[in-house]
Amino acid sequence: MQRFILPKIKSSIFEKEHGVFWFSSKELLLIWDKKKKSLFLPVGSGFADGQVADVDVAAHTVIKLCEMIGLSAASFFIWQSATVFVPTLSSPLERKIIKQVFQKAGFQKINLVTFATALKTFAQRQAIREGVGLYLGDDVSEAVIFSQQEQLSLNFDYLKKSAYQTIRELLQSEVALTVSQDSVAKLYQALGQNLEIQSFVLRGKNIQNQQVVTLSLSRKQLKTIIDLLQKNLELAWRRLTANNLFTNHNLDQWLVVGDAFVYHFMQKQQVAQVLFLHSELEIIQGVEWF
């Protein structure tokens, strides 16, 4: 009798792919298989102000980003999983909607990780066992007090979006200039890189005649902006450190993510160590999240 031998199916056919995602109001970040990619989120991407605005459109945006980096679309032979970072104080409904987006994009397993957990995990990988993490996004800012045993999340009342608005209002009142959001963001970034900056060139519209003009801000004008931003930051700092939770922890170790201006402010405070990360990518590629 002839024996029929089933061919061996290579285990590699049943691949496992895992993507790590972090989205903000401006971009969606992805790391997969040592590759990293960021996708700017324009109007109509399904995401708005750091939240999901349209589940179907947002799922299409996620698929588009995955295709850019080579992460396969949903397949019978491929098991896709995702780690997605979410604001710590996001509601159960917001988290449910985020899961729906990635399910529609073809992911079978979605693991949601809060910003607080991300900050604590990364800090402890850097041998910071107890301290404070500050995440500063455009639309979300939060603080986490952490130790090896616990983590406690708090609001931090300082947003880059609010800082941009402060700069815009000062430019309108002091030099009668209206500028774009991108120009304001570039100025804020320049201030974060060098608080002693002597001049900065801006292009915008004159409020009185609506003509496009190019203006070089003087050191005095820049100092006015810096002083007001630092005043607002000082108020947020005082509200944060006045919390009773701060009296029961060793808070000499700080991790600041995403805002160089705040980092320079922190260096002037009475803390032993401040570690600065320029973006969320440094967090999500610094730890294996699966």
Short mmCIF file of C-alpha atoms in Angstrom, two decimals:
data_model
loop_
_atom_site.label_atom_id
_atom_site.label_comp_id
_atom_site.label_asym_id
_atom_site.label_seq_id
_atom_site.Cartn_x
_atom_site.Cartn_y
_atom_site.Cartn_z
CA MET A 1 0.00 0.00 0.00
CA GLN A 2 1.32 3.37 -0.96
CA ARG A 3 1.91 5.70 1.94
CA PHE A 4 0.99 9.32 1.61
CA ILE A 5 3.30 11.64 3.49
CA LEU A 6 2.08 15.12 4.22
CA PRO A 7 4.69 17.73 3.40
CA LYS A 8 6.18 19.50 6.38
CA ILE A 9 4.95 23.03 6.78
CA LYS A 10 7.76 25.35 7.70
CA SER A 11 7.18 27.09 10.99
CA SER A 12 8.32 30.32 9.37
CA ILE A 13 5.04 30.41 7.43
CA PHE A 14 3.21 31.21 10.64
CA GLU A 15 5.03 34.44 11.35
CA LYS A 16 4.50 36.71 14.30
CA GLU A 17 4.78 40.44 13.78
CA HIS A 18 4.64 43.04 16.52
CA GLY A 19 4.40 46.79 16.09
CA VAL A 20 4.88 49.41 18.80
CA PHE A 21 2.84 52.58 18.28
CA TRP A 22 2.67 56.01 19.90
CA PHE A 23 0.44 58.70 18.45
CA SER A 24 0.18 62.36 19.36
CA SER A 25 -1.70 65.28 17.87
CA LYS A 26 0.91 65.66 15.13
CA GLU A 27 2.25 62.25 14.23
CA LEU A 28 1.99 58.51 14.55
CA LEU A 29 5.18 56.71 15.54
CA LEU A 30 5.90 53.05 14.80
CA ILE A 31 8.77 50.72 15.60
CA TRP A 32 8.86 47.22 14.10
CA ASP A 33 11.77 44.81 13.62
CA LYS A 34 14.41 47.46 14.44
CA LYS A 35 12.82 49.83 11.94
CA LYS A 36 11.20 53.09 12.96
CA LYS A 37 8.88 55.43 11.12
CA SER A 38 6.88 58.54 11.87
CA LEU A 39 3.85 59.61 9.88
CA PHE A 40 2.56 63.18 9.98
CA LEU A 41 -1.16 63.25 10.79
CA PRO A 42 -2.87 65.82 8.55
CA VAL A 43 -6.51 66.82 8.69
CA GLY A 44 -8.53 63.82 7.55
CA SER A 45 -6.21 61.19 9.04
CA GLY A 46 -8.84 59.99 11.49
CA PHE A 47 -6.85 61.39 14.40
CA ALA A 48 -7.33 64.86 15.90
CA ASP A 49 -5.87 66.52 19.01
CA GLY A 50 -4.24 63.29 20.14
CA GLN A 51 -7.50 61.31 19.93
CA VAL A 52 -9.37 59.12 17.45
CA ALA A 53 -11.82 61.21 15.42
CA ASP A 54 -12.96 58.50 12.96
CA VAL A 55 -12.31 54.79 13.59
CA ASP A 56 -12.40 53.66 9.94
CA VAL A 57 -10.23 56.50 8.64
CA ALA A 58 -7.78 56.11 11.54
CA ALA A 59 -7.50 52.37 10.81
CA HIS A 60 -6.64 53.17 7.19
CA THR A 61 -3.95 55.59 8.42
CA VAL A 62 -2.45 52.86 10.63
CA ILE A 63 -2.43 50.43 7.68
CA LYS A 64 -0.70 53.06 5.52
CA LEU A 65 2.05 53.55 8.11
CA CYS A 66 2.53 49.79 8.48
CA GLU A 67 2.92 49.41 4.72
CA MET A 68 5.55 52.15 4.68
CA ILE A 69 7.76 50.21 7.07
CA GLY A 70 7.05 46.72 5.69
CA LEU A 71 4.74 45.43 8.40
CA SER A 72 2.44 43.00 6.60
CA ALA A 73 -1.27 43.53 6.21
CA ALA A 74 -3.64 41.09 7.90
CA SER A 75 -2.98 37.53 6.72
CA PHE A 76 -4.12 34.04 7.70
CA PHE A 77 -0.48 33.04 8.10
CA ILE A 78 0.64 36.09 10.07
CA TRP A 79 -0.22 36.83 13.67
CA GLN A 80 -0.07 40.55 14.23
CA SER A 81 0.11 42.13 17.67
CA ALA A 82 0.54 45.73 18.72
CA THR A 83 1.61 47.69 21.76
CA VAL A 84 -0.10 51.08 21.74
CA PHE A 85 0.72 53.85 24.22
CA VAL A 86 -2.20 55.83 25.61
CA PRO A 87 -2.52 58.79 28.00
CA THR A 88 -2.66 57.59 31.59
CA LEU A 89 -5.85 59.48 32.35
CA SER A 90 -7.65 58.42 29.16
CA SER A 91 -11.15 57.10 29.74
CA PRO A 92 -12.25 53.46 29.26
CA LEU A 93 -14.23 54.58 26.20
CA GLU A 94 -11.18 56.25 24.65
CA ARG A 95 -9.15 53.08 25.17
CA LYS A 96 -11.92 50.94 23.67
CA ILE A 97 -11.97 53.14 20.56
CA ILE A 98 -8.18 52.92 20.18
CA LYS A 99 -8.41 49.13 20.32
CA GLN A 100 -11.12 49.20 17.65
CA VAL A 101 -8.82 51.18 15.33
CA PHE A 102 -6.03 48.60 15.53
CA GLN A 103 -8.43 45.67 15.28
CA LYS A 104 -9.81 47.14 12.05
CA ALA A 105 -6.22 47.59 10.86
CA GLY A 106 -5.71 43.82 11.18
CA PHE A 107 -4.10 43.36 14.58
CA GLN A 108 -5.28 40.29 16.49
CA LYS A 109 -3.83 41.30 19.86
CA ILE A 110 -3.56 44.86 21.14
CA ASN A 111 -1.78 45.70 24.38
CA LEU A 112 -2.41 49.20 25.71
CA VAL A 113 0.35 50.74 27.83
CA THR A 114 -0.12 54.02 29.68
CA PHE A 115 2.34 56.89 29.37
CA ALA A 116 3.00 56.55 33.11
CA THR A 117 4.00 52.90 32.76
CA ALA A 118 6.17 53.77 29.75
CA LEU A 119 8.03 56.48 31.68
CA LYS A 120 8.55 54.31 34.74
CA THR A 121 9.71 51.30 32.73
CA PHE A 122 12.18 53.33 30.69
CA ALA A 123 13.52 55.17 33.76
CA GLN A 124 14.11 51.96 35.67
CA ARG A 125 15.96 50.54 32.67
CA GLN A 126 18.28 53.53 33.18
CA ALA A 127 18.76 52.54 36.85
CA ILE A 128 16.45 55.30 38.07
CA ARG A 129 14.57 53.35 40.73
CA GLU A 130 12.56 56.20 42.23
CA GLY A 131 11.75 59.61 40.87
CA VAL A 132 9.44 61.62 38.63
CA GLY A 133 8.74 61.38 34.92
CA LEU A 134 7.33 64.30 32.92
CA TYR A 135 5.78 63.71 29.51
CA LEU A 136 5.10 66.91 27.56
CA GLY A 137 3.09 66.58 24.39
CA ASP A 138 1.22 69.19 22.41
CA ASP A 139 -2.16 68.19 23.84
CA VAL A 140 -1.26 65.95 26.78
CA SER A 141 1.12 66.59 29.65
CA GLU A 142 1.40 64.38 32.68
CA ALA A 143 3.66 63.53 35.58
CA VAL A 144 4.28 60.16 37.18
CA ILE A 145 5.84 59.60 40.59
CA PHE A 146 7.33 56.13 40.58
CA SER A 147 9.23 53.66 42.71
CA GLN A 148 9.87 49.95 42.35
CA GLN A 149 6.62 49.25 44.21
CA GLU A 150 4.21 51.80 42.73
CA GLN A 151 3.45 54.58 40.27
CA LEU A 152 1.16 57.57 40.81
CA SER A 153 -0.06 59.76 37.96
CA LEU A 154 -0.75 63.48 38.17
CA ASN A 155 -1.73 66.26 35.79
CA PHE A 156 0.98 68.73 34.82
CA ASP A 157 -0.60 72.04 33.86
CA TYR A 158 1.79 73.00 31.09
CA LEU A 159 1.10 72.15 27.45
CA LYS A 160 3.18 72.99 24.42
CA LYS A 161 -0.06 73.99 22.71
CA SER A 162 -0.65 76.56 25.45
CA ALA A 163 2.95 77.78 25.19
CA TYR A 164 2.44 78.29 21.44
CA GLN A 165 -0.68 80.35 22.15
CA THR A 166 1.24 82.48 24.65
CA ILE A 167 3.91 83.19 22.04
CA ARG A 168 1.31 83.98 19.37
CA GLU A 169 -0.49 86.48 21.61
CA LEU A 170 2.78 88.19 22.56
CA LEU A 171 3.79 88.55 18.93
CA GLN A 172 0.42 90.08 18.11
CA SER A 173 0.57 92.57 20.97
CA GLU A 174 4.28 93.43 20.90
CA VAL A 175 5.16 93.46 17.18
CA ALA A 176 1.71 93.33 15.49
CA LEU A 177 2.58 90.07 13.72
CA THR A 178 0.42 87.02 13.03
CA VAL A 179 2.39 83.86 12.32
CA SER A 180 1.58 80.24 11.53
CA GLN A 181 1.52 77.42 14.06
CA ASP A 182 4.62 75.89 12.45
CA SER A 183 6.54 79.16 12.82
CA VAL A 184 5.58 79.44 16.48
CA ALA A 185 6.63 75.82 17.07
CA LYS A 186 10.02 76.49 15.44
CA LEU A 187 10.54 79.55 17.63
CA TYR A 188 9.64 77.56 20.76
CA GLN A 189 12.04 74.82 19.70
CA ALA A 190 14.80 77.38 19.16
CA LEU A 191 14.23 78.79 22.66
CA GLY A 192 14.51 75.28 24.06
CA GLN A 193 17.80 74.75 22.29
CA ASN A 194 19.31 78.00 23.51
CA LEU A 195 17.78 80.29 26.14
CA GLU A 196 20.48 82.87 25.34
CA ILE A 197 19.47 83.15 21.70
CA GLN A 198 20.13 86.66 20.44
CA SER A 199 17.76 86.91 17.48
CA PHE A 200 15.20 84.94 15.52
CA VAL A 201 13.71 85.62 12.09
CA LEU A 202 9.95 85.22 11.62
CA ARG A 203 7.74 85.57 8.59
CA GLY A 204 4.08 86.43 8.99
CA LYS A 205 1.35 88.96 8.34
CA ASN A 206 1.22 92.47 9.70
CA ILE A 207 -1.99 92.78 11.71
CA GLN A 208 -2.72 96.32 10.50
CA ASN A 209 -2.34 95.98 6.72
CA GLN A 210 -2.26 92.16 6.32
CA GLN A 211 0.94 92.38 4.26
CA VAL A 212 3.44 89.53 4.49
CA VAL A 213 6.57 90.73 6.29
CA THR A 214 9.81 89.28 7.60
CA LEU A 215 10.84 90.36 11.07
CA SER A 216 13.93 89.69 13.16
CA LEU A 217 13.11 89.46 16.86
CA SER A 218 15.69 91.14 19.08
CA ARG A 219 17.20 89.66 22.23
CA LYS A 220 14.97 91.95 24.31
CA GLN A 221 11.83 90.73 22.54
CA LEU A 222 12.89 87.10 22.90
CA LYS A 223 13.64 87.64 26.58
CA THR A 224 10.07 88.92 27.07
CA ILE A 225 8.72 85.70 25.58
CA ILE A 226 11.08 83.53 27.65
CA ASP A 227 10.19 85.31 30.89
CA LEU A 228 6.45 84.83 30.38
CA LEU A 229 6.82 81.16 29.43
CA GLN A 230 8.99 80.54 32.48
CA LYS A 231 6.44 82.30 34.68
CA ASN A 232 3.71 79.97 33.40
CA LEU A 233 6.00 76.98 33.88
CA GLU A 234 6.87 78.08 37.41
CA LEU A 235 3.15 78.13 38.30
CA ALA A 236 2.68 74.62 36.90
CA TRP A 237 5.78 73.43 38.79
CA ARG A 238 4.52 74.86 42.09
CA ARG A 239 1.09 73.27 41.68
CA LEU A 240 2.71 69.91 40.92
CA THR A 241 5.23 69.89 43.77
CA ALA A 242 2.65 71.16 46.28
CA ASN A 243 0.91 67.79 46.01
CA ASN A 244 1.12 65.80 49.23
CA LEU A 245 2.47 62.81 47.30
CA PHE A 246 5.77 64.63 46.87
CA THR A 247 6.51 64.59 50.58
CA ASN A 248 6.65 60.78 50.76
CA HIS A 249 9.07 60.04 47.93
CA ASN A 250 12.66 60.65 46.95
CA LEU A 251 12.28 63.00 44.00
CA ASP A 252 15.88 63.80 43.13
CA GLN A 253 15.72 61.85 39.85
CA TRP A 254 13.68 63.27 36.97
CA LEU A 255 12.96 62.15 33.42
CA VAL A 256 11.72 64.80 30.98
CA VAL A 257 10.31 63.76 27.61
CA GLY A 258 9.56 65.94 24.62
CA ASP A 259 10.24 69.55 25.66
CA ALA A 260 13.73 71.06 25.80
CA PHE A 261 12.40 74.34 27.21
CA VAL A 262 11.03 72.50 30.25
CA TYR A 263 14.28 70.54 30.51
CA HIS A 264 16.28 73.77 30.85
CA PHE A 265 13.83 74.94 33.51
CA MET A 266 14.26 71.67 35.41
CA GLN A 267 18.03 72.03 35.41
CA LYS A 268 17.63 75.15 37.56
CA GLN A 269 15.53 73.36 40.17
CA GLN A 270 17.00 71.63 43.19
CA VAL A 271 17.05 68.10 41.81
CA ALA A 272 20.07 65.82 41.60
CA GLN A 273 19.60 64.45 38.10
CA VAL A 274 17.50 65.31 35.05
CA LEU A 275 17.51 62.97 32.05
CA PHE A 276 16.13 64.45 28.83
CA LEU A 277 14.62 62.55 25.90
CA HIS A 278 13.87 64.49 22.74
CA SER A 279 10.93 62.37 21.63
CA GLU A 280 8.73 59.38 22.39
CA LEU A 281 10.80 57.29 19.97
CA GLU A 282 13.60 57.14 22.54
CA ILE A 283 11.18 55.54 25.00
CA ILE A 284 9.58 53.01 22.69
CA GLN A 285 12.87 51.85 21.22
CA GLY A 286 14.60 51.74 24.61
CA VAL A 287 12.52 48.85 25.97
CA GLU A 288 11.22 45.58 24.50
CA TRP A 289 7.47 46.03 24.87
CA PHE A 290 6.42 42.47 24.05
#
